[in-house]
mmCIF file with all atom_site columns, C-alpha atoms and ligand atoms in Angstrom:
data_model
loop_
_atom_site.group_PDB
_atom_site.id
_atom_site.type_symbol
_atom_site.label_atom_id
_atom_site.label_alt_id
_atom_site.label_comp_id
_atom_site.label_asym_id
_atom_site.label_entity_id
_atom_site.label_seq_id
_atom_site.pdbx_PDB_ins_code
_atom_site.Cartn_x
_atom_site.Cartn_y
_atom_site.Cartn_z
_atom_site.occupancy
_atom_site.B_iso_or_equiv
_atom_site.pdbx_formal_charge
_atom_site.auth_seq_id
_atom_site.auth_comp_id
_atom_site.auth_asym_id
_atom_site.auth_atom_id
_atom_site.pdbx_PDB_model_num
ATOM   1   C  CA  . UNK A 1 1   ? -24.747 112.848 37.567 1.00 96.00 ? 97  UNK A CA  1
ATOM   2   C  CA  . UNK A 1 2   ? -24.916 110.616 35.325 1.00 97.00 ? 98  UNK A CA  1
ATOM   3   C  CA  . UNK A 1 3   ? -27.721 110.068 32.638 1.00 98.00 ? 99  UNK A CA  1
ATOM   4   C  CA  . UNK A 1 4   ? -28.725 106.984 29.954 1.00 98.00 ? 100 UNK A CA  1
ATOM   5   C  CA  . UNK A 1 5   ? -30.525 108.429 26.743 1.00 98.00 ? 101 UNK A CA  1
ATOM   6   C  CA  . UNK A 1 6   ? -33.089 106.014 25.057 1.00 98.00 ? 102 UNK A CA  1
ATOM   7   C  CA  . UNK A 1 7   ? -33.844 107.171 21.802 1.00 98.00 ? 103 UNK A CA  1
ATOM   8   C  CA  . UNK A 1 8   ? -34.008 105.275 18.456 1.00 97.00 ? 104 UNK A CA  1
ATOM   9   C  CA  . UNK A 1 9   ? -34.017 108.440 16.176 1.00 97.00 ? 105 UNK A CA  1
ATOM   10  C  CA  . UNK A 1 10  ? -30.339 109.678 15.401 1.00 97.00 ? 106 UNK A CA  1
ATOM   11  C  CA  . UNK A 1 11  ? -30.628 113.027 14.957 1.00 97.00 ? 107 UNK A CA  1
ATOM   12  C  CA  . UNK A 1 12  ? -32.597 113.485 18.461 1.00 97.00 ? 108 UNK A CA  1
ATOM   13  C  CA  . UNK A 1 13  ? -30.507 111.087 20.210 1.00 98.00 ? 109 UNK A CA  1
ATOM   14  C  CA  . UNK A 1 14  ? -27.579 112.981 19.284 1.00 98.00 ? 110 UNK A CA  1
ATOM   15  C  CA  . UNK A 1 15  ? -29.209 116.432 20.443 1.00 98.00 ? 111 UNK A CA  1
ATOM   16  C  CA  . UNK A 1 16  ? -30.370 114.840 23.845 1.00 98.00 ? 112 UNK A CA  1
ATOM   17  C  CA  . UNK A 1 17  ? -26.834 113.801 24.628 1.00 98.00 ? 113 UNK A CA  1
ATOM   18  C  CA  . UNK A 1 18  ? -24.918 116.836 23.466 1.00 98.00 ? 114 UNK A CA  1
ATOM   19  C  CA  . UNK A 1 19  ? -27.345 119.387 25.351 1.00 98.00 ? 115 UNK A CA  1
ATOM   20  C  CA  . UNK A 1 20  ? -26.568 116.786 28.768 1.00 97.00 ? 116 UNK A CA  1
ATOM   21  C  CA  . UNK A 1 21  ? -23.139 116.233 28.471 1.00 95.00 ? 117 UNK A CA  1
ATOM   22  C  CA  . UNK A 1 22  ? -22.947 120.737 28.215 1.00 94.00 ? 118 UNK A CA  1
ATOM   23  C  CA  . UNK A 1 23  ? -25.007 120.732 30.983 1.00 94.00 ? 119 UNK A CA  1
ATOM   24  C  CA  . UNK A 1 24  ? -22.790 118.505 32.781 1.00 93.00 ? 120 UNK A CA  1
ATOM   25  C  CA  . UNK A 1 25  ? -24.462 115.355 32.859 1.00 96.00 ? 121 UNK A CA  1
ATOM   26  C  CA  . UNK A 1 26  ? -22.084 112.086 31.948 1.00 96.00 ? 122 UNK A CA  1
ATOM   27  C  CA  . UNK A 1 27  ? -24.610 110.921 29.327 1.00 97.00 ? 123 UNK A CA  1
ATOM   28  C  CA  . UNK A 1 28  ? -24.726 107.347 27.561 1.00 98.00 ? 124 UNK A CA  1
ATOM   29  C  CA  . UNK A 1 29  ? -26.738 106.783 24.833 1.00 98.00 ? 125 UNK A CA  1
ATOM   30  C  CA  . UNK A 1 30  ? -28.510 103.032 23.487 1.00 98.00 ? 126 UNK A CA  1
ATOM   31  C  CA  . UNK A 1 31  ? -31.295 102.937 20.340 1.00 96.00 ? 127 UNK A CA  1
ATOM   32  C  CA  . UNK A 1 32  ? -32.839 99.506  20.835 1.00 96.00 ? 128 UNK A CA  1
ATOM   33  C  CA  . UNK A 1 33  ? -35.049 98.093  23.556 1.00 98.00 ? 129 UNK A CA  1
ATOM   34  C  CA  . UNK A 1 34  ? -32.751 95.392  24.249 1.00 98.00 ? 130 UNK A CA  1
ATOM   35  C  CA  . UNK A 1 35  ? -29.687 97.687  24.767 1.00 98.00 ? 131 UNK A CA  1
ATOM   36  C  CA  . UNK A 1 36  ? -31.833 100.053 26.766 1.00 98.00 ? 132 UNK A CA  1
ATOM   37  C  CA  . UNK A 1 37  ? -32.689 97.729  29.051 1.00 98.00 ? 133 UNK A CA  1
ATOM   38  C  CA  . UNK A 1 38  ? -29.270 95.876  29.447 1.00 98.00 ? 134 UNK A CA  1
ATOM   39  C  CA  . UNK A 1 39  ? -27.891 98.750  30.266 1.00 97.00 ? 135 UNK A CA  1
ATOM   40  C  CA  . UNK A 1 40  ? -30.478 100.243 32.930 1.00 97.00 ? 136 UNK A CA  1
ATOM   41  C  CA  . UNK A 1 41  ? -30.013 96.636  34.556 1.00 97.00 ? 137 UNK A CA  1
ATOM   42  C  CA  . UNK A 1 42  ? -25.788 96.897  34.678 1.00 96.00 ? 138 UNK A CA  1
ATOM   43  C  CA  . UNK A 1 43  ? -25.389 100.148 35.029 1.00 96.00 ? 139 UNK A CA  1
ATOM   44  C  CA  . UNK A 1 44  ? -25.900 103.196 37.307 1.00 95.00 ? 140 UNK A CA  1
ATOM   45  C  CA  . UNK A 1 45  ? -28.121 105.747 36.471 1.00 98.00 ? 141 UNK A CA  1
ATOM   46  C  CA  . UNK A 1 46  ? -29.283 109.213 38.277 1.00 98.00 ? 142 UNK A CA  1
ATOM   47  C  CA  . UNK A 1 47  ? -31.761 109.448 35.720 1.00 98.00 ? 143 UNK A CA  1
ATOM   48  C  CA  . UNK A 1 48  ? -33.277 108.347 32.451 1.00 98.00 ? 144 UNK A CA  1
ATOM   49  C  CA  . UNK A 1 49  ? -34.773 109.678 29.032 1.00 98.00 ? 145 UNK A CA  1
ATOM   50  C  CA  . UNK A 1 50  ? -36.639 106.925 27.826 1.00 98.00 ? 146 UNK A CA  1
ATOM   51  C  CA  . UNK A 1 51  ? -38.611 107.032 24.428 1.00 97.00 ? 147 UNK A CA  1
ATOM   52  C  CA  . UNK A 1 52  ? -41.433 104.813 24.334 1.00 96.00 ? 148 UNK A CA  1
ATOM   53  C  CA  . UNK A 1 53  ? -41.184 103.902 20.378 1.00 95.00 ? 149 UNK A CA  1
ATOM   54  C  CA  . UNK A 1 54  ? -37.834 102.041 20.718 1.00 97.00 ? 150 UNK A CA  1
ATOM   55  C  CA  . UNK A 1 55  ? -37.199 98.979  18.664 1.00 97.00 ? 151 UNK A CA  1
ATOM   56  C  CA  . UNK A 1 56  ? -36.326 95.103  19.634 1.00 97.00 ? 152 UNK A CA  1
ATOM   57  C  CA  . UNK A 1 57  ? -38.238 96.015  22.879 1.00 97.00 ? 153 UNK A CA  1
ATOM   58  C  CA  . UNK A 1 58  ? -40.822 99.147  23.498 1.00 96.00 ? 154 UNK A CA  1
ATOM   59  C  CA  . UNK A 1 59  ? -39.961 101.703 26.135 1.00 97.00 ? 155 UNK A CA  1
ATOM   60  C  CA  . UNK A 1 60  ? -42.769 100.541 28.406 1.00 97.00 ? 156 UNK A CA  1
ATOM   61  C  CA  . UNK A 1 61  ? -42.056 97.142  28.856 1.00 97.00 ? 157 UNK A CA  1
ATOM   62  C  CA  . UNK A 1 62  ? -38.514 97.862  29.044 1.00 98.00 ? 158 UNK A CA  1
ATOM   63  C  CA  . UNK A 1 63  ? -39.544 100.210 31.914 1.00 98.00 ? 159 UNK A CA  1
ATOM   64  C  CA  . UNK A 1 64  ? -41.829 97.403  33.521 1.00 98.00 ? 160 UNK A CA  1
ATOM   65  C  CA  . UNK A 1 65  ? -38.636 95.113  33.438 1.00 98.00 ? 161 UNK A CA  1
ATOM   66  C  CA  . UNK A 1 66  ? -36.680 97.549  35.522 1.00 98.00 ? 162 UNK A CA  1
ATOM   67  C  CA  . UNK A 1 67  ? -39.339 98.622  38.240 1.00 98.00 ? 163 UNK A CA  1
ATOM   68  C  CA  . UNK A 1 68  ? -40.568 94.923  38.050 1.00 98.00 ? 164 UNK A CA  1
ATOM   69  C  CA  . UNK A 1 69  ? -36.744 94.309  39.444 1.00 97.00 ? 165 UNK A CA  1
ATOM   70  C  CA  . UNK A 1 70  ? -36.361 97.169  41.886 1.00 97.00 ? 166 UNK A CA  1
ATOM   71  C  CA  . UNK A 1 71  ? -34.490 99.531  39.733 1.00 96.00 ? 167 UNK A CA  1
ATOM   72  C  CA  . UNK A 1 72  ? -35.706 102.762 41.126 1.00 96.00 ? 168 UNK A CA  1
ATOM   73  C  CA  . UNK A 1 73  ? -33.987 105.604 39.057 1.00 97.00 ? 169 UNK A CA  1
ATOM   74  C  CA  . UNK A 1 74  ? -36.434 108.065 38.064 1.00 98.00 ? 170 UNK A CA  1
ATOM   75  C  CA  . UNK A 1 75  ? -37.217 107.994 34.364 1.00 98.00 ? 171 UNK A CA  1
ATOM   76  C  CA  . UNK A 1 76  ? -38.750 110.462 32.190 1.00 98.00 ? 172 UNK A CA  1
ATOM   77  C  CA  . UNK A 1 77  ? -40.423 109.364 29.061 1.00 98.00 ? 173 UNK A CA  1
ATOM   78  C  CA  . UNK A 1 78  ? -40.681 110.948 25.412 1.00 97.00 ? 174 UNK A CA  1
ATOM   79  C  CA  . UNK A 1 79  ? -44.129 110.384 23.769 1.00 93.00 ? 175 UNK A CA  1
ATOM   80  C  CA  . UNK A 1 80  ? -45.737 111.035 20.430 1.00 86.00 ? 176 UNK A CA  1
ATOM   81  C  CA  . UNK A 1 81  ? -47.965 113.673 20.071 1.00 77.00 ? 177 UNK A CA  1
ATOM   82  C  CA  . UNK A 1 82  ? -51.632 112.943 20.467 1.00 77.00 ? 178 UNK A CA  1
ATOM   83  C  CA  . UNK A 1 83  ? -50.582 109.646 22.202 1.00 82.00 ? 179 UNK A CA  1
ATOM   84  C  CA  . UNK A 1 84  ? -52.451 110.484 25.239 1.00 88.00 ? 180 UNK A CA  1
ATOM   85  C  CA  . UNK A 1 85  ? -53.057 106.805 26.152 1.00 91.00 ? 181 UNK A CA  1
ATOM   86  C  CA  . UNK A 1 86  ? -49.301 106.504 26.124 1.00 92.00 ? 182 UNK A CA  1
ATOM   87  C  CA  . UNK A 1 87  ? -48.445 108.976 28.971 1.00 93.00 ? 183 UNK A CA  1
ATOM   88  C  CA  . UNK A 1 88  ? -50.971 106.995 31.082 1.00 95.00 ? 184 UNK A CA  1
ATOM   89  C  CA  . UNK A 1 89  ? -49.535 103.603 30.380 1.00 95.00 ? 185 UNK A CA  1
ATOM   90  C  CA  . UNK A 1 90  ? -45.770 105.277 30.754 1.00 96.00 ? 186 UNK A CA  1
ATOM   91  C  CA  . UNK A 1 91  ? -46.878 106.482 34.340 1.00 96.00 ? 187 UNK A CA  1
ATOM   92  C  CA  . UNK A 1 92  ? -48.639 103.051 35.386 1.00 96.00 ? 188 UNK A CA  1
ATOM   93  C  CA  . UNK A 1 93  ? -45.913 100.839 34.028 1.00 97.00 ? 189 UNK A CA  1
ATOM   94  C  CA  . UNK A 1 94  ? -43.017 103.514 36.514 1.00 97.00 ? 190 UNK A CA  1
ATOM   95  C  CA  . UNK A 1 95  ? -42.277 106.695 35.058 1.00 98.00 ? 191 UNK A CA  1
ATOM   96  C  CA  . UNK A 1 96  ? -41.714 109.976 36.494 1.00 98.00 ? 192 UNK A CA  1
ATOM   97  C  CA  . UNK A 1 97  ? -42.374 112.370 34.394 1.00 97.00 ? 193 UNK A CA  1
ATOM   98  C  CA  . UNK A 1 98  ? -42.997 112.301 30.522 1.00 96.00 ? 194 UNK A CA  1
ATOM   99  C  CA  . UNK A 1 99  ? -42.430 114.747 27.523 1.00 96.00 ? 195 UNK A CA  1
ATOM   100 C  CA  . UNK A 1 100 ? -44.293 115.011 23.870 1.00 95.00 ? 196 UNK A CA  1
ATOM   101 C  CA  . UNK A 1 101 ? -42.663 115.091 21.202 1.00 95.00 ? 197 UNK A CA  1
ATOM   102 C  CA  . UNK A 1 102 ? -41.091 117.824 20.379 1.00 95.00 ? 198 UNK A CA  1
ATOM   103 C  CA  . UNK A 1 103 ? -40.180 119.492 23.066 1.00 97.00 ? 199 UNK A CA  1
ATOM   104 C  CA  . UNK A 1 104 ? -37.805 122.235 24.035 1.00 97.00 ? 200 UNK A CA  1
ATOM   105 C  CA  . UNK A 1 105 ? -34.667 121.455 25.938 1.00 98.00 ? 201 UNK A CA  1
ATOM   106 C  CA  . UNK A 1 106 ? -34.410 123.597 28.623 1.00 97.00 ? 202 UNK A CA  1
ATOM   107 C  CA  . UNK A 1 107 ? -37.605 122.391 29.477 1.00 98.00 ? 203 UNK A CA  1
ATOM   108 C  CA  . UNK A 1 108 ? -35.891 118.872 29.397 1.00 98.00 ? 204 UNK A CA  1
ATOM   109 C  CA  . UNK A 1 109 ? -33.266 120.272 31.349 1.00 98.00 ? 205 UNK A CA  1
ATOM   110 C  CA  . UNK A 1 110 ? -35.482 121.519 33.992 1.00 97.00 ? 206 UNK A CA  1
ATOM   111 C  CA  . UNK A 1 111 ? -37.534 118.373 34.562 1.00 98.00 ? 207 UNK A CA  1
ATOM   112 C  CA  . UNK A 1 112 ? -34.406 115.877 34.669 1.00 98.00 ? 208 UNK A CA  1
ATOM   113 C  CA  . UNK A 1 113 ? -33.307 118.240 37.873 1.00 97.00 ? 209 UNK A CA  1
ATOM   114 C  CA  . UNK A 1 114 ? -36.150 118.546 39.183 1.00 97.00 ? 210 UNK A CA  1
ATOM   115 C  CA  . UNK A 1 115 ? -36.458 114.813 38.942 1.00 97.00 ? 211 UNK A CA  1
ATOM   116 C  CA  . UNK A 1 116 ? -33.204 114.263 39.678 1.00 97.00 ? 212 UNK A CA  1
ATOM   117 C  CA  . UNK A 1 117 ? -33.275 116.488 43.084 1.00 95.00 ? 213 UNK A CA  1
ATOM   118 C  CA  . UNK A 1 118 ? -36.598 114.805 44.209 1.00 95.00 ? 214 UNK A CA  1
ATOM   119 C  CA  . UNK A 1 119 ? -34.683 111.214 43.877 1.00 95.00 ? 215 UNK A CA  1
ATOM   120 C  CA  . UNK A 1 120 ? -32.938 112.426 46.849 1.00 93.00 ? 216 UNK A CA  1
ATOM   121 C  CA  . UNK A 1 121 ? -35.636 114.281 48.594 1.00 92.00 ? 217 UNK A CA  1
ATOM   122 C  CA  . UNK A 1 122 ? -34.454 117.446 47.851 1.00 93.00 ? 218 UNK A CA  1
ATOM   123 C  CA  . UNK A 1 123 ? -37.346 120.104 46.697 1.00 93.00 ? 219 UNK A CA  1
ATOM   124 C  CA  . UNK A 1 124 ? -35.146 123.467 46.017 1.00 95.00 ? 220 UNK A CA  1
ATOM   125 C  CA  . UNK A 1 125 ? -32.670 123.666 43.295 1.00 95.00 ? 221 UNK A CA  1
ATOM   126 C  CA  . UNK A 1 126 ? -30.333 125.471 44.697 1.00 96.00 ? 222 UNK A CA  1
ATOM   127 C  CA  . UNK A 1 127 ? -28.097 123.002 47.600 1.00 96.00 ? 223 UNK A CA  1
ATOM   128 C  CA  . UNK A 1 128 ? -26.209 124.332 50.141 1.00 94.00 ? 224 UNK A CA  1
ATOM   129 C  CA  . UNK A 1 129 ? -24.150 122.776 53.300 1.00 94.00 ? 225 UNK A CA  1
ATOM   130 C  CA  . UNK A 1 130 ? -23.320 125.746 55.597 1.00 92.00 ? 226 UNK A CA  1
ATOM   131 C  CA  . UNK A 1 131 ? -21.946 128.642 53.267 1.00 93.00 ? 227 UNK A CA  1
ATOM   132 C  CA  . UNK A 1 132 ? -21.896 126.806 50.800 1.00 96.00 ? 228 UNK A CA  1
ATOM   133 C  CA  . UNK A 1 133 ? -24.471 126.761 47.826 1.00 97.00 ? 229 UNK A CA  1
ATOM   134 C  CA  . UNK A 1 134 ? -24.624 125.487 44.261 1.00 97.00 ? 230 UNK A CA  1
ATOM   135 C  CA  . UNK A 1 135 ? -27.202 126.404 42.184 1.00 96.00 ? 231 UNK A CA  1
ATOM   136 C  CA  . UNK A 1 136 ? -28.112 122.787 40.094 1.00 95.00 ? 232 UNK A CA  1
ATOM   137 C  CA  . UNK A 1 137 ? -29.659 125.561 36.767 1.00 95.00 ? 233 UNK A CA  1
ATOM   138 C  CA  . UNK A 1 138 ? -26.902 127.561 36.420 1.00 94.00 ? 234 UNK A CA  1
ATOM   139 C  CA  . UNK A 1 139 ? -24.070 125.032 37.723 1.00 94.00 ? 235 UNK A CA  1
ATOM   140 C  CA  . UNK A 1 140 ? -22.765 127.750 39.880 1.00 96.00 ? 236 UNK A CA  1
ATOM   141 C  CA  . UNK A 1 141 ? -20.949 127.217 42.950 1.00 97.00 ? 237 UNK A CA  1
ATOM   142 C  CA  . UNK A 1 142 ? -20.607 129.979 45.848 1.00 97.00 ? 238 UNK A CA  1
ATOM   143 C  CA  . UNK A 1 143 ? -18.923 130.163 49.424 1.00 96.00 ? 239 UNK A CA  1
ATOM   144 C  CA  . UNK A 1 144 ? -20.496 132.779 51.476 1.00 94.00 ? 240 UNK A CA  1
ATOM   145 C  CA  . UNK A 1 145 ? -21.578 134.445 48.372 1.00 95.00 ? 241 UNK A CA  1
ATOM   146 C  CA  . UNK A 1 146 ? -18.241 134.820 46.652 1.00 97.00 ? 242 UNK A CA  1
ATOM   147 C  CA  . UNK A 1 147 ? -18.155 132.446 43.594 1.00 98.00 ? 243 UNK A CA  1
ATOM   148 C  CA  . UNK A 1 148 ? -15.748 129.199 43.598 1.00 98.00 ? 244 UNK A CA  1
ATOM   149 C  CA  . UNK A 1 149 ? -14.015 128.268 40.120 1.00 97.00 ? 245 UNK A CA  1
ATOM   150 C  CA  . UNK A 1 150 ? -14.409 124.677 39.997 1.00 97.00 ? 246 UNK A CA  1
ATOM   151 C  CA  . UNK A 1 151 ? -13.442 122.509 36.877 1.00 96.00 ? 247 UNK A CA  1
ATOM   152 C  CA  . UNK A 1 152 ? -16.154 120.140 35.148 1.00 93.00 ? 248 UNK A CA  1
ATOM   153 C  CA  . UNK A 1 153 ? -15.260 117.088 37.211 1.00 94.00 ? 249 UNK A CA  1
ATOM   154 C  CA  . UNK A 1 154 ? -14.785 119.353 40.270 1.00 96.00 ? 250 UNK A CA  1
ATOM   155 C  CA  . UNK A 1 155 ? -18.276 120.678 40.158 1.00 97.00 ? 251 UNK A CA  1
ATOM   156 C  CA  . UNK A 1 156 ? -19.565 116.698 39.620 1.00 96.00 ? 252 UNK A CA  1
ATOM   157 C  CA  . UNK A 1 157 ? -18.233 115.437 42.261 1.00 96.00 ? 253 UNK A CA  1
ATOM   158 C  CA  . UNK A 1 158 ? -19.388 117.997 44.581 1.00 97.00 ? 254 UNK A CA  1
ATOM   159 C  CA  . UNK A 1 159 ? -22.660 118.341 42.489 1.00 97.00 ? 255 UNK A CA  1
ATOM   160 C  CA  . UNK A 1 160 ? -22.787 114.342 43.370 1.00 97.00 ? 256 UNK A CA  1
ATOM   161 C  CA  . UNK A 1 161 ? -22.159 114.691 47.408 1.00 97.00 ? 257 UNK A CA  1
ATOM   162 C  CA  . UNK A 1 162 ? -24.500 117.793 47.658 1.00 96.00 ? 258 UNK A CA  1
ATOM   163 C  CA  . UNK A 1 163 ? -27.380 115.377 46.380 1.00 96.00 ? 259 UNK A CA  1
ATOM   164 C  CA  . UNK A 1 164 ? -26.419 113.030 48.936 1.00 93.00 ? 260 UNK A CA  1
ATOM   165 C  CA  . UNK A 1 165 ? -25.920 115.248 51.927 1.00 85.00 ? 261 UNK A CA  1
ATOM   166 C  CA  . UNK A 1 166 ? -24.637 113.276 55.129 1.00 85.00 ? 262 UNK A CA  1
ATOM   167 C  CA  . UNK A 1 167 ? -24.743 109.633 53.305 1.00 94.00 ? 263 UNK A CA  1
ATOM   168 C  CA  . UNK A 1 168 ? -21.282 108.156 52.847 1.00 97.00 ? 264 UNK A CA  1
ATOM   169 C  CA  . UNK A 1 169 ? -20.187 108.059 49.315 1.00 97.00 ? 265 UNK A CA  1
ATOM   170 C  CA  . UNK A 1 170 ? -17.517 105.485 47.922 1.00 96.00 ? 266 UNK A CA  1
ATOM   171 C  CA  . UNK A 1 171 ? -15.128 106.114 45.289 1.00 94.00 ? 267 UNK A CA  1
ATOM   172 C  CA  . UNK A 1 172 ? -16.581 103.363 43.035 1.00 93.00 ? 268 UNK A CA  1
ATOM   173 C  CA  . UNK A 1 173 ? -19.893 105.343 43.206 1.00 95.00 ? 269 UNK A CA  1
ATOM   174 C  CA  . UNK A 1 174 ? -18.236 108.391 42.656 1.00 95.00 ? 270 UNK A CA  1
ATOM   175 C  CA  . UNK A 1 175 ? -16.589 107.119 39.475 1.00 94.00 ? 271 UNK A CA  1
ATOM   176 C  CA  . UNK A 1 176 ? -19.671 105.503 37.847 1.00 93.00 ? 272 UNK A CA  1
ATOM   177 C  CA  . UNK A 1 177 ? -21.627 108.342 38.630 1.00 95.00 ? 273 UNK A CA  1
ATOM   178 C  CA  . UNK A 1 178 ? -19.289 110.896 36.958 1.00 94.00 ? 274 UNK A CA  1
ATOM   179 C  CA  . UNK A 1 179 ? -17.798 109.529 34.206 1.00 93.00 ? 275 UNK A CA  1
ATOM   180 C  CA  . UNK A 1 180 ? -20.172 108.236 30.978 1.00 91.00 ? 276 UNK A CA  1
ATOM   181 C  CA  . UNK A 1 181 ? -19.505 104.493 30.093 1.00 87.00 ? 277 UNK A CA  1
ATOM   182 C  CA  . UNK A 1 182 ? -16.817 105.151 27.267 1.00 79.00 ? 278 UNK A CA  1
ATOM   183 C  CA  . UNK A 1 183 ? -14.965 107.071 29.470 1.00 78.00 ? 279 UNK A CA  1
ATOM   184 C  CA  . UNK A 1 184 ? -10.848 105.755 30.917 1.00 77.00 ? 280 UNK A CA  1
ATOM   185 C  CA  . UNK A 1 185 ? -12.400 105.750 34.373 1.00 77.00 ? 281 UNK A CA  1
ATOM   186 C  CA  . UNK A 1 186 ? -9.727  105.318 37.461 1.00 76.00 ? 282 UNK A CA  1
ATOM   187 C  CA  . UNK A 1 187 ? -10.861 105.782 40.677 1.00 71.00 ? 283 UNK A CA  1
ATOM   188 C  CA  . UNK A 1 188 ? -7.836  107.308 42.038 1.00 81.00 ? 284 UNK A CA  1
ATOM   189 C  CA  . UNK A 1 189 ? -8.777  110.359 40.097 1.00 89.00 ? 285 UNK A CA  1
ATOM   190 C  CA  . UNK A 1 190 ? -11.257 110.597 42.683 1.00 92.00 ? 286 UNK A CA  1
ATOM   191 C  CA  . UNK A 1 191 ? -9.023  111.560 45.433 1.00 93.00 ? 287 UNK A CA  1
ATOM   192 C  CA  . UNK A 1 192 ? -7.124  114.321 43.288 1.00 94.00 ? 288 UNK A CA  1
ATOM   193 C  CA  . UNK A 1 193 ? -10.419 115.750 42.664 1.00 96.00 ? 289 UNK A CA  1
ATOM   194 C  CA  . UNK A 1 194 ? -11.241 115.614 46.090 1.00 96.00 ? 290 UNK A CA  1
ATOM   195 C  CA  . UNK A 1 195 ? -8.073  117.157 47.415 1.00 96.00 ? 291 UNK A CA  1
ATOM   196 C  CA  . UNK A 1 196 ? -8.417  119.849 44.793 1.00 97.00 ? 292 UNK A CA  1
ATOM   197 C  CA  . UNK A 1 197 ? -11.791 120.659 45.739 1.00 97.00 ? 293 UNK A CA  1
ATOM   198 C  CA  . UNK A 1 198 ? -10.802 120.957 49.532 1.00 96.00 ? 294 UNK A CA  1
ATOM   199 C  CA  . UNK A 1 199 ? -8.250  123.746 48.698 1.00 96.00 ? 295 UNK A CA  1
ATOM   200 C  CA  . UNK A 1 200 ? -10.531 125.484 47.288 1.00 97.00 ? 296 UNK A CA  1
ATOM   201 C  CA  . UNK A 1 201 ? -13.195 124.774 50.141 1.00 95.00 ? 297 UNK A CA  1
ATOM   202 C  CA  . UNK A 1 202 ? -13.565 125.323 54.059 1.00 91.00 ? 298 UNK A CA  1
ATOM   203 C  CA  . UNK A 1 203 ? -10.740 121.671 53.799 1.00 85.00 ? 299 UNK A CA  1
ATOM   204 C  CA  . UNK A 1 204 ? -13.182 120.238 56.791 1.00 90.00 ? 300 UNK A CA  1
ATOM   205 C  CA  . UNK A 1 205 ? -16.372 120.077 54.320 1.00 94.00 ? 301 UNK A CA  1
ATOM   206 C  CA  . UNK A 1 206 ? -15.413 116.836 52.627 1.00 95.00 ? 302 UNK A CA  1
ATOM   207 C  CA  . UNK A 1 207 ? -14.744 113.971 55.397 1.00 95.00 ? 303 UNK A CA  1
ATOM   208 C  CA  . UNK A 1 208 ? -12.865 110.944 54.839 1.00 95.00 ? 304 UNK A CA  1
ATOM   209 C  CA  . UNK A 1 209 ? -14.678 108.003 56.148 1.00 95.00 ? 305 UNK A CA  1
ATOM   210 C  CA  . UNK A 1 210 ? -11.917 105.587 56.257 1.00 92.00 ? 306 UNK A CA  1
ATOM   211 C  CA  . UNK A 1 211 ? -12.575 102.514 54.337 1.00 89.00 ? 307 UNK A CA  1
ATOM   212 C  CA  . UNK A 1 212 ? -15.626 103.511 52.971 1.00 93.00 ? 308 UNK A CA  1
ATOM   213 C  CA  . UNK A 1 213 ? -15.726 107.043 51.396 1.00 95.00 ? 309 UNK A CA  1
ATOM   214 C  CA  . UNK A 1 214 ? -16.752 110.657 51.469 1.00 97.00 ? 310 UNK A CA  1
ATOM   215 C  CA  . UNK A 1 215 ? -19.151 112.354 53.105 1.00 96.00 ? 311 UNK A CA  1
ATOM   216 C  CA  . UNK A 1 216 ? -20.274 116.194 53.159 1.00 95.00 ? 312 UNK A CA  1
ATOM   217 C  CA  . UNK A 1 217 ? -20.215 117.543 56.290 1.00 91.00 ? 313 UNK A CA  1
ATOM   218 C  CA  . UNK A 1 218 ? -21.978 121.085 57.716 1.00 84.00 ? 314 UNK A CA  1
ATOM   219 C  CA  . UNK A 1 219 ? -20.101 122.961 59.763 1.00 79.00 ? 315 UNK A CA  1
ATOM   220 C  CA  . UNK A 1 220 ? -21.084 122.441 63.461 1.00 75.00 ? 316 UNK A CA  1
HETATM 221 CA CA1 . CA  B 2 .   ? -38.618 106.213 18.576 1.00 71.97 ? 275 CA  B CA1 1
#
C-alpha cells in the first residue's frame, strides 16, 4: 500500500513517514500545496494524510481539485486544534476522516486501515482467502493457523491482492502500489515475488491471468 504524506512542518512530516514506511506502507512525502496536488493527480495512492495548513496551495482546495477530477483515494486530514470549522469544510470539500493536531500514531495507524480497508469494501481487519488470513494491525500472515514468514515486499504484495480479492491485478499496479516514488522500481521483481510467495503458499492461490495479471483465488 502505498501512502502520500502532506505536511509542511519537518519534524512531523518526517515522523508521519518513518512510523508508515515501519508499518509497511511505501510512503512519499510533498510540503507545498502545489506539490501535493501534482502528485495526487500523477500518481497512485491507497491513501492520503493531508494537512490542511499547507503552503502555495491549502489542503482543502487542493482536496477539491482532486475529487473535483474524480480522484477517489480516501484522504484523511490533519487539523489545528480548536479549528472546528475546519473539519467541516475538510469533510464537505472530500475527506474521509480527519485528525487534530497532535495526535497519537497508532491512532493514525488505525484510521489509515480502517480507511484503507473500507476503499475496498472490506469492514474486518483481519483478510483471509480460504486458510489463509493476514491480520492488516499486526502485519501477520497465517495458513491454517500456522504462521507464514514472508519478507517486507512479500507481505505487500499479498497485503495488495488480499485488498483486492477476485479483481485482476497487473504488474504495473503492483509496482506503483508497492514501491514509494524514489524507489529503482522494475516490474519483473514482481514475478520473483510472486513465485516466492507461491512456495510458500497453497501454489494455486495466486492465478496468472495471462496478459493481464494476478488474481487471488479461494480454494473451490
Ligand atoms: Ca501546516
Amino acid at each position: 500500500m502505498r501512502v502520500l504524506v502532506a505536511e509542511d512542518e519537518p519534524t512531523l512530516s518526517a515522523q508521519l513517514c518513518a512510523a508508515l514506511a515501519d508499518a509497511g506502507y511505501a510512503v512519499d512525502a510533498a510540503r507545498n500545496g502545489r506539490e501535493v496536488c501534482y502528485q495526487g493527480e500523477t500518481q497512485s495512492y491507497d491513501a492520503v494524510v493531508l494537512d490542511l495548513g499547507l503552503p502555495e496551495l491549502d489542503g482543502i482546495s487542493v482536496l477539491k481539485r482532486w475529487r473535483s477530477q474524480g480522484q477517489t483515494m480516501p484522504v484523511l486530514i490533519l487539523t489545528a486544534r480548536d479549528q472546528w470549522h475546519e473539519k467541516v469544510a475538510g469533510i464537505d470539500a472530500g475527506a474521509d476522516d480527519y485528525l487534530t493536531k497532535p495526535f497519537h500514531m497508532e491512532e493514525l495507524l488505525a484510521r489509515l486501515r480502517a480507511l484503507i480497508r473500507r476503499s475496498q469494501g472490506l469492514a474486518s481487519p483481519t483478510l483471509s482467502c480460504g486458510d489463509l488470513t493476514l491480520d492488516t494491525r499486526s502485519s501477520r500472515v497465517s495458513l491454517a493457523g500456522l504462521p507464514v514468514n514472508l519478507t517486507s515486499h512479500e507481505y505487500k504484495v499479498l497485503e495488495y491482492l488480499m485488498h483486492r480479492p477476485n479483481a485482476v491485478v497487473s504488474r504495473a499496479e503492483l509496482t506503483e502500489h508497492i514501491y514509494a516514488q524514489d524507489f529503482d522500481r522494475d516490474s519483473n521483481t514482481i514475478e520473483v515475488f510472486v513465485g516466492r510467495l507461491r512456495k510458500k503458499l497453497p501454489a494455486e492461490l495466486i492465478e496468472t491471468v495471462r496478459g493481464l495479471g494476478y488474481r487471488l483465488v479461494p480454494p473451490a
